[in-house]
């Protein structure tokens, strides 16, 4: 029982380390999104697709068309805080 409690606490703690800025305005008709995994285990996986889909949905709701301005992602190895992260600057 005690081990399950410790394991649950560790999993929740790791999940809390994940970062997601959501869409942030960064200038006239310019927006920014950044997402980071909580650990290096999943790799970039679907993270890049999630960021691009979120940006596209945001622009669609505003009645605009999604256009990438800048995009970057972390490179492996994913160790010691260098976890998978995708940054996207875009326009609508």
GROMACS .gro file of N, CA, C and O in nm:
model
  368
    1UNK      N    1   0.082  -0.119   0.000
    1UNK     CA    2   0.000   0.000   0.000
    1UNK      C    3   0.087   0.126   0.000
    1UNK      O    4   0.063   0.219  -0.075
    2UNK      N    5   0.189   0.126   0.086
    2UNK     CA    6   0.278   0.242   0.097
    2UNK      C    7   0.351   0.266  -0.035
    2UNK      O    8   0.366   0.380  -0.078
    3UNK      N    9   0.393   0.158  -0.102
    3UNK     CA   10   0.464   0.170  -0.230
    3UNK      C   11   0.374   0.230  -0.337
    3UNK      O   12   0.419   0.310  -0.418
    4UNK      N   13   0.246   0.193  -0.337
    4UNK     CA   14   0.152   0.250  -0.434
    4UNK      C   15   0.135   0.400  -0.411
    4UNK      O   16   0.125   0.477  -0.505
    5UNK      N   17   0.133   0.439  -0.285
    5UNK     CA   18   0.118   0.581  -0.252
    5UNK      C   19   0.240   0.659  -0.299
    5UNK      O   20   0.227   0.767  -0.358
    6UNK      N   21   0.358   0.604  -0.277
    6UNK     CA   22   0.482   0.670  -0.321
    6UNK      C   23   0.484   0.680  -0.474
    6UNK      O   24   0.514   0.785  -0.529
    7UNK      N   25   0.451   0.571  -0.542
    7UNK     CA   26   0.450   0.569  -0.688
    7UNK      C   27   0.350   0.670  -0.744
    7UNK      O   28   0.381   0.745  -0.837
    8UNK      N   29   0.233   0.676  -0.686
    8UNK     CA   30   0.132   0.773  -0.730
    8UNK      C   31   0.183   0.915  -0.712
    8UNK      O   32   0.166   1.000  -0.800
    9UNK      N   33   0.247   0.942  -0.600
    9UNK     CA   34   0.302   1.075  -0.574
    9UNK      C   35   0.410   1.112  -0.674
    9UNK      O   36   0.415   1.226  -0.722
   10UNK      N   37   0.496   1.018  -0.709
   10UNK     CA   38   0.601   1.044  -0.808
   10UNK      C   39   0.543   1.072  -0.946
   10UNK      O   40   0.587   1.164  -1.015
   11UNK      N   41   0.444   0.995  -0.985
   11UNK     CA   42   0.382   1.015  -1.116
   11UNK      C   43   0.315   1.152  -1.122
   11UNK      O   44   0.329   1.225  -1.219
   12UNK      N   45   0.244   1.189  -1.017
   12UNK     CA   46   0.179   1.321  -1.014
   12UNK      C   47   0.283   1.432  -1.014
   12UNK      O   48   0.265   1.535  -1.079
   13UNK      N   49   0.393   1.411  -0.944
   13UNK     CA   50   0.500   1.511  -0.942
   13UNK      C   51   0.562   1.529  -1.078
   13UNK      O   52   0.590   1.642  -1.122
   14UNK      N   53   0.585   1.421  -1.150
   14UNK     CA   54   0.642   1.431  -1.284
   14UNK      C   55   0.545   1.498  -1.380
   14UNK      O   56   0.584   1.578  -1.464
   15UNK      N   57   0.419   1.467  -1.368
   15UNK     CA   58   0.319   1.528  -1.456
   15UNK      C   59   0.312   1.679  -1.433
   15UNK      O   60   0.287   1.755  -1.524
   16UNK      N   61   0.336   1.721  -1.311
   16UNK     CA   62   0.332   1.864  -1.280
   16UNK      C   63   0.448   1.939  -1.345
   16UNK      O   64   0.441   2.060  -1.360
   17UNK      N   65   0.553   1.869  -1.383
   17UNK     CA   66   0.669   1.933  -1.445
   17UNK      C   67   0.645   1.966  -1.592
   17UNK      O   68   0.724   2.037  -1.653
   18UNK      N   69   0.544   1.909  -1.652
   18UNK     CA   70   0.515   1.938  -1.792
   18UNK      C   71   0.473   2.084  -1.805
   18UNK      O   72   0.412   2.139  -1.716
   19UNK      N   73   0.510   2.145  -1.916
   19UNK     CA   74   0.479   2.286  -1.936
   19UNK      C   75   0.396   2.305  -2.062
   19UNK      O   76   0.421   2.241  -2.163
   20UNK      N   77   0.299   2.394  -2.054
   20UNK     CA   78   0.215   2.427  -2.167
   20UNK      C   79   0.173   2.572  -2.151
   20UNK      O   80   0.097   2.605  -2.061
   21UNK      N   81   0.224   2.659  -2.236
   21UNK     CA   82   0.193   2.801  -2.222
   21UNK      C   83   0.054   2.835  -2.272
   21UNK      O   84   0.000   2.938  -2.235
   22UNK      N   85  -0.002   2.751  -2.359
   22UNK     CA   86  -0.124   2.790  -2.428
   22UNK      C   87  -0.086   2.897  -2.530
   22UNK      O   88   0.032   2.926  -2.550
   23UNK      N   89  -0.183   2.958  -2.594
   23UNK     CA   90  -0.155   3.061  -2.694
   23UNK      C   91  -0.133   3.194  -2.622
   23UNK      O   92  -0.216   3.236  -2.543
   24UNK      N   93  -0.019   3.256  -2.652
   24UNK     CA   94   0.017   3.384  -2.590
   24UNK      C   95   0.040   3.486  -2.701
   24UNK      O   96   0.114   3.458  -2.796
   25UNK      N   97  -0.021   3.602  -2.689
   25UNK     CA   98   0.002   3.709  -2.787
   25UNK      C   99   0.142   3.764  -2.769
   25UNK      O  100   0.186   3.789  -2.656
   26UNK      N  101   0.215   3.786  -2.879
   26UNK     CA  102   0.351   3.838  -2.868
   26UNK      C  103   0.376   3.952  -2.967
   26UNK      O  104   0.489   3.977  -3.005
   27UNK      N  105   0.272   4.017  -3.009
   27UNK     CA  106   0.286   4.129  -3.103
   27UNK      C  107   0.160   4.142  -3.186
   27UNK      O  108   0.063   4.069  -3.166
   28UNK      N  109   0.162   4.235  -3.279
   28UNK     CA  110   0.046   4.255  -3.365
   28UNK      C  111   0.023   4.133  -3.453
   28UNK      O  112   0.105   4.101  -3.540
   29UNK      N  113  -0.087   4.063  -3.427
   29UNK     CA  114  -0.125   3.944  -3.502
   29UNK      C  115  -0.015   3.837  -3.499
   29UNK      O  116   0.002   3.761  -3.593
   30UNK      N  117   0.064   3.831  -3.390
   30UNK     CA  118   0.171   3.734  -3.374
   30UNK      C  119   0.148   3.662  -3.242
   30UNK      O  120   0.120   3.726  -3.140
   31UNK      N  121   0.158   3.530  -3.244
   31UNK     CA  122   0.127   3.448  -3.126
   31UNK      C  123   0.237   3.346  -3.104
   31UNK      O  124   0.317   3.316  -3.193
   32UNK      N  125   0.238   3.290  -2.982
   32UNK     CA  126   0.344   3.197  -2.941
   32UNK      C  127   0.282   3.084  -2.860
   32UNK      O  128   0.193   3.108  -2.778
   33UNK      N  129   0.332   2.962  -2.881
   33UNK     CA  130   0.295   2.845  -2.801
   33UNK      C  131   0.422   2.768  -2.772
   33UNK      O  132   0.509   2.754  -2.860
   34UNK      N  133   0.432   2.715  -2.650
   34UNK     CA  134   0.543   2.626  -2.616
   34UNK      C  135   0.489   2.514  -2.529
   34UNK      O  136   0.412   2.540  -2.436
   35UNK      N  137   0.527   2.391  -2.560
   35UNK     CA  138   0.489   2.275  -2.480
   35UNK      C  139   0.614   2.194  -2.452
   35UNK      O  140   0.702   2.182  -2.537
   36UNK      N  141   0.618   2.137  -2.330
   36UNK     CA  142   0.731   2.053  -2.290
   36UNK      C  143   0.679   1.929  -2.220
   36UNK      O  144   0.586   1.937  -2.139
   37UNK      N  145   0.738   1.814  -2.251
   37UNK     CA  146   0.703   1.689  -2.185
   37UNK      C  147   0.756   1.693  -2.041
   37UNK      O  148   0.851   1.765  -2.011
   38UNK      N  149   0.698   1.612  -1.954
   38UNK     CA  150   0.741   1.604  -1.815
   38UNK      C  151   0.869   1.523  -1.798
   38UNK      O  152   0.943   1.542  -1.703
   39UNK      N  153   0.895   1.431  -1.892
   39UNK     CA  154   1.016   1.349  -1.888
   39UNK      C  155   1.067   1.334  -2.031
   39UNK      O  156   1.002   1.377  -2.125
   40UNK      N  157   1.181   1.268  -2.045
   40UNK     CA  158   1.235   1.244  -2.177
   40UNK      C  159   1.188   1.116  -2.241
   40UNK      O  160   1.217   1.088  -2.356
   41UNK      N  161   1.111   1.035  -2.167
   41UNK     CA  162   1.072   0.904  -2.217
   41UNK      C  163   0.988   0.905  -2.343
   41UNK      O  164   1.012   0.827  -2.433
   42UNK      N  165   0.887   0.992  -2.358
   42UNK     CA  166   0.806   0.984  -2.479
   42UNK      C  167   0.874   1.043  -2.603
   42UNK      O  168   0.826   1.025  -2.713
   43UNK      N  169   0.985   1.112  -2.587
   43UNK     CA  170   1.047   1.179  -2.701
   43UNK      C  171   0.953   1.289  -2.752
   43UNK      O  172   0.862   1.329  -2.682
   44UNK      N  173   0.980   1.338  -2.871
   44UNK     CA  174   0.895   1.443  -2.925
   44UNK      C  175   0.757   1.390  -2.963
   44UNK      O  176   0.658   1.460  -2.954
   45UNK      N  177   0.753   1.263  -3.004
   45UNK     CA  178   0.625   1.198  -3.033
   45UNK      C  179   0.526   1.289  -3.103
   45UNK      O  180   0.555   1.348  -3.206
   46UNK      N  181   0.410   1.302  -3.043
   46UNK     CA  182   0.303   1.384  -3.101
   46UNK      C  183   0.306   1.528  -3.053
   46UNK      O  184   0.217   1.606  -3.086
   47UNK      N  185   0.408   1.564  -2.977
   47UNK     CA  186   0.413   1.698  -2.918
   47UNK      C  187   0.408   1.807  -3.024
   47UNK      O  188   0.334   1.904  -3.012
   48UNK      N  189   0.485   1.790  -3.130
   48UNK     CA  190   0.488   1.891  -3.236
   48UNK      C  191   0.351   1.901  -3.304
   48UNK      O  192   0.301   2.011  -3.330
   49UNK      N  193   0.289   1.788  -3.329
   49UNK     CA  194   0.156   1.787  -3.390
   49UNK      C  195   0.054   1.856  -3.300
   49UNK      O  196  -0.030   1.932  -3.348
   50UNK      N  197   0.063   1.834  -3.169
   50UNK     CA  198  -0.029   1.898  -3.075
   50UNK      C  199  -0.016   2.050  -3.082
   50UNK      O  200  -0.116   2.122  -3.083
   51UNK      N  201   0.107   2.099  -3.086
   51UNK     CA  202   0.131   2.244  -3.090
   51UNK      C  203   0.076   2.303  -3.219
   51UNK      O  204   0.007   2.406  -3.218
   52UNK      N  205   0.104   2.238  -3.332
   52UNK     CA  206   0.056   2.289  -3.460
   52UNK      C  207  -0.096   2.284  -3.468
   52UNK      O  208  -0.159   2.377  -3.519
   53UNK      N  209  -0.157   2.178  -3.416
   53UNK     CA  210  -0.304   2.168  -3.416
   53UNK      C  211  -0.367   2.275  -3.328
   53UNK      O  212  -0.470   2.333  -3.365
   54UNK      N  213  -0.305   2.303  -3.213
   54UNK     CA  214  -0.358   2.406  -3.124
   54UNK      C  215  -0.352   2.543  -3.192
   54UNK      O  216  -0.447   2.622  -3.185
   55UNK      N  217  -0.241   2.571  -3.260
   55UNK     CA  218  -0.227   2.699  -3.331
   55UNK      C  219  -0.329   2.709  -3.443
   55UNK      O  220  -0.392   2.814  -3.462
   56UNK      N  221  -0.346   2.603  -3.519
   56UNK     CA  222  -0.442   2.602  -3.629
   56UNK      C  223  -0.584   2.623  -3.578
   56UNK      O  224  -0.660   2.701  -3.635
   57UNK      N  225  -0.620   2.555  -3.469
   57UNK     CA  226  -0.754   2.571  -3.411
   57UNK      C  227  -0.775   2.714  -3.363
   57UNK      O  228  -0.883   2.771  -3.382
   58UNK      N  229  -0.673   2.773  -3.301
   58UNK     CA  230  -0.681   2.910  -3.253
   58UNK      C  231  -0.711   3.005  -3.369
   58UNK      O  232  -0.799   3.090  -3.360
   59UNK      N  233  -0.638   2.990  -3.479
   59UNK     CA  234  -0.657   3.078  -3.595
   59UNK      C  235  -0.794   3.057  -3.659
   59UNK      O  236  -0.859   3.152  -3.701
   60UNK      N  237  -0.836   2.932  -3.667
   60UNK     CA  238  -0.967   2.901  -3.725
   60UNK      C  239  -1.077   2.968  -3.646
   60UNK      O  240  -1.169   3.026  -3.704
   61UNK      N  241  -1.068   2.966  -3.513
   61UNK     CA  242  -1.168   3.031  -3.428
   61UNK      C  243  -1.169   3.182  -3.447
   61UNK      O  244  -1.272   3.246  -3.431
   62UNK      N  245  -1.054   3.239  -3.480
   62UNK     CA  246  -1.046   3.383  -3.504
   62UNK      C  247  -1.084   3.418  -3.647
   62UNK      O  248  -1.083   3.535  -3.684
   63UNK      N  249  -1.112   3.316  -3.730
   63UNK     CA  250  -1.150   3.340  -3.868
   63UNK      C  251  -1.031   3.365  -3.959
   63UNK      O  252  -1.046   3.419  -4.068
   64UNK      N  253  -0.913   3.325  -3.913
   64UNK     CA  254  -0.792   3.345  -3.993
   64UNK      C  255  -0.730   3.215  -4.037
   64UNK      O  256  -0.780   3.106  -4.008
   65UNK      N  257  -0.619   3.227  -4.107
   65UNK     CA  258  -0.546   3.112  -4.156
   65UNK      C  259  -0.412   3.104  -4.084
   65UNK      O  260  -0.341   3.204  -4.071
   66UNK      N  261  -0.378   2.987  -4.035
   66UNK     CA  262  -0.256   2.960  -3.960
   66UNK      C  263  -0.133   2.971  -4.051
   66UNK      O  264  -0.130   2.914  -4.159
   67UNK      N  265  -0.032   3.047  -4.007
   67UNK     CA  266   0.093   3.063  -4.082
   67UNK      C  267   0.210   3.061  -3.984
   67UNK      O  268   0.216   3.141  -3.890
   68UNK      N  269   0.303   2.968  -4.003
   68UNK     CA  270   0.420   2.955  -3.915
   68UNK      C  271   0.517   3.069  -3.939
   68UNK      O  272   0.551   3.100  -4.052
   69UNK      N  273   0.561   3.131  -3.831
   69UNK     CA  274   0.663   3.234  -3.838
   69UNK      C  275   0.799   3.173  -3.802
   69UNK      O  276   0.896   3.187  -3.875
   70UNK      N  277   0.805   3.103  -3.685
   70UNK     CA  278   0.927   3.033  -3.640
   70UNK      C  279   0.885   2.908  -3.565
   70UNK      O  280   0.782   2.906  -3.498
   71UNK      N  281   0.970   2.806  -3.573
   71UNK     CA  282   0.945   2.682  -3.500
   71UNK      C  283   1.078   2.625  -3.454
   71UNK      O  284   1.176   2.629  -3.529
   72UNK      N  285   1.082   2.572  -3.331
   72UNK     CA  286   1.204   2.506  -3.283
   72UNK      C  287   1.167   2.393  -3.189
   72UNK      O  288   1.058   2.390  -3.133
   73UNK      N  289   1.257   2.299  -3.174
   73UNK     CA  290   1.236   2.185  -3.085
   73UNK      C  291   1.369   2.143  -3.025
   73UNK      O  292   1.474   2.166  -3.085
   74UNK      N  293   1.364   2.085  -2.905
   74UNK     CA  294   1.486   2.038  -2.841
   74UNK      C  295   1.538   1.915  -2.913
   74UNK      O  296   1.463   1.842  -2.978
   75UNK      N  297   1.667   1.891  -2.898
   75UNK     CA  298   1.732   1.776  -2.959
   75UNK      C  299   1.775   1.678  -2.851
   75UNK      O  300   1.810   1.718  -2.741
   76UNK      N  301   1.775   1.548  -2.881
   76UNK     CA  302   1.820   1.449  -2.785
   76UNK      C  303   1.970   1.465  -2.758
   76UNK      O  304   2.036   1.527  -2.839
   77UNK      N  305   2.022   1.413  -2.651
   77UNK     CA  306   1.957   1.323  -2.555
   77UNK      C  307   1.868   1.401  -2.460
   77UNK      O  308   1.899   1.512  -2.421
   78UNK      N  309   1.757   1.339  -2.422
   78UNK     CA  310   1.661   1.402  -2.331
   78UNK      C  311   1.694   1.361  -2.187
   78UNK      O  312   1.636   1.270  -2.132
   79UNK      N  313   1.793   1.430  -2.129
   79UNK     CA  314   1.840   1.401  -1.994
   79UNK      C  315   1.853   1.530  -1.914
   79UNK      O  316   1.873   1.637  -1.971
   80UNK      N  317   1.846   1.517  -1.783
   80UNK     CA  318   1.876   1.626  -1.690
   80UNK      C  319   1.810   1.759  -1.726
   80UNK      O  320   1.875   1.862  -1.739
   81UNK      N  321   1.681   1.756  -1.747
   81UNK     CA  322   1.606   1.878  -1.773
   81UNK      C  323   1.594   1.915  -1.920
   81UNK      O  324   1.521   2.006  -1.955
   82UNK      N  325   1.668   1.849  -2.007
   82UNK     CA  326   1.654   1.872  -2.151
   82UNK      C  327   1.545   1.779  -2.202
   82UNK      O  328   1.571   1.680  -2.268
   83UNK      N  329   1.421   1.811  -2.166
   83UNK     CA  330   1.309   1.727  -2.205
   83UNK      C  331   1.253   1.774  -2.339
   83UNK      O  332   1.274   1.889  -2.378
   84UNK      N  333   1.182   1.687  -2.409
   84UNK     CA  334   1.123   1.726  -2.537
   84UNK      C  335   1.039   1.853  -2.524
   84UNK      O  336   0.951   1.861  -2.437
   85UNK      N  337   1.070   1.953  -2.607
   85UNK     CA  338   0.999   2.080  -2.602
   85UNK      C  339   0.985   2.134  -2.744
   85UNK      O  340   1.077   2.126  -2.824
   86UNK      N  341   0.870   2.189  -2.775
   86UNK     CA  342   0.842   2.249  -2.905
   86UNK      C  343   0.796   2.392  -2.882
   86UNK      O  344   0.709   2.417  -2.799
   87UNK      N  345   0.856   2.485  -2.955
   87UNK     CA  346   0.816   2.626  -2.951
   87UNK      C  347   0.769   2.666  -3.089
   87UNK      O  348   0.832   2.632  -3.189
   88UNK      N  349   0.661   2.741  -3.094
   88UNK     CA  350   0.604   2.783  -3.222
   88UNK      C  351   0.560   2.928  -3.215
   88UNK      O  352   0.485   2.966  -3.125
   89UNK      N  353   0.607   3.008  -3.308
   89UNK     CA  354   0.559   3.145  -3.324
   89UNK      C  355   0.481   3.146  -3.455
   89UNK      O  356   0.528   3.092  -3.557
   90UNK      N  357   0.361   3.204  -3.452
   90UNK     CA  358   0.275   3.199  -3.571
   90UNK      C  359   0.189   3.322  -3.584
   90UNK      O  360   0.176   3.402  -3.492
   91UNK      N  361   0.130   3.336  -3.700
   91UNK     CA  362   0.035   3.443  -3.732
   91UNK      C  363  -0.097   3.383  -3.774
   91UNK      O  364  -0.102   3.271  -3.820
   92UNK      N  365  -0.200   3.463  -3.762
   92UNK     CA  366  -0.332   3.424  -3.813
   92UNK      C  367  -0.369   3.519  -3.925
   92UNK      O  368  -0.354   3.639  -3.912
   0.00000   0.00000   0.00000
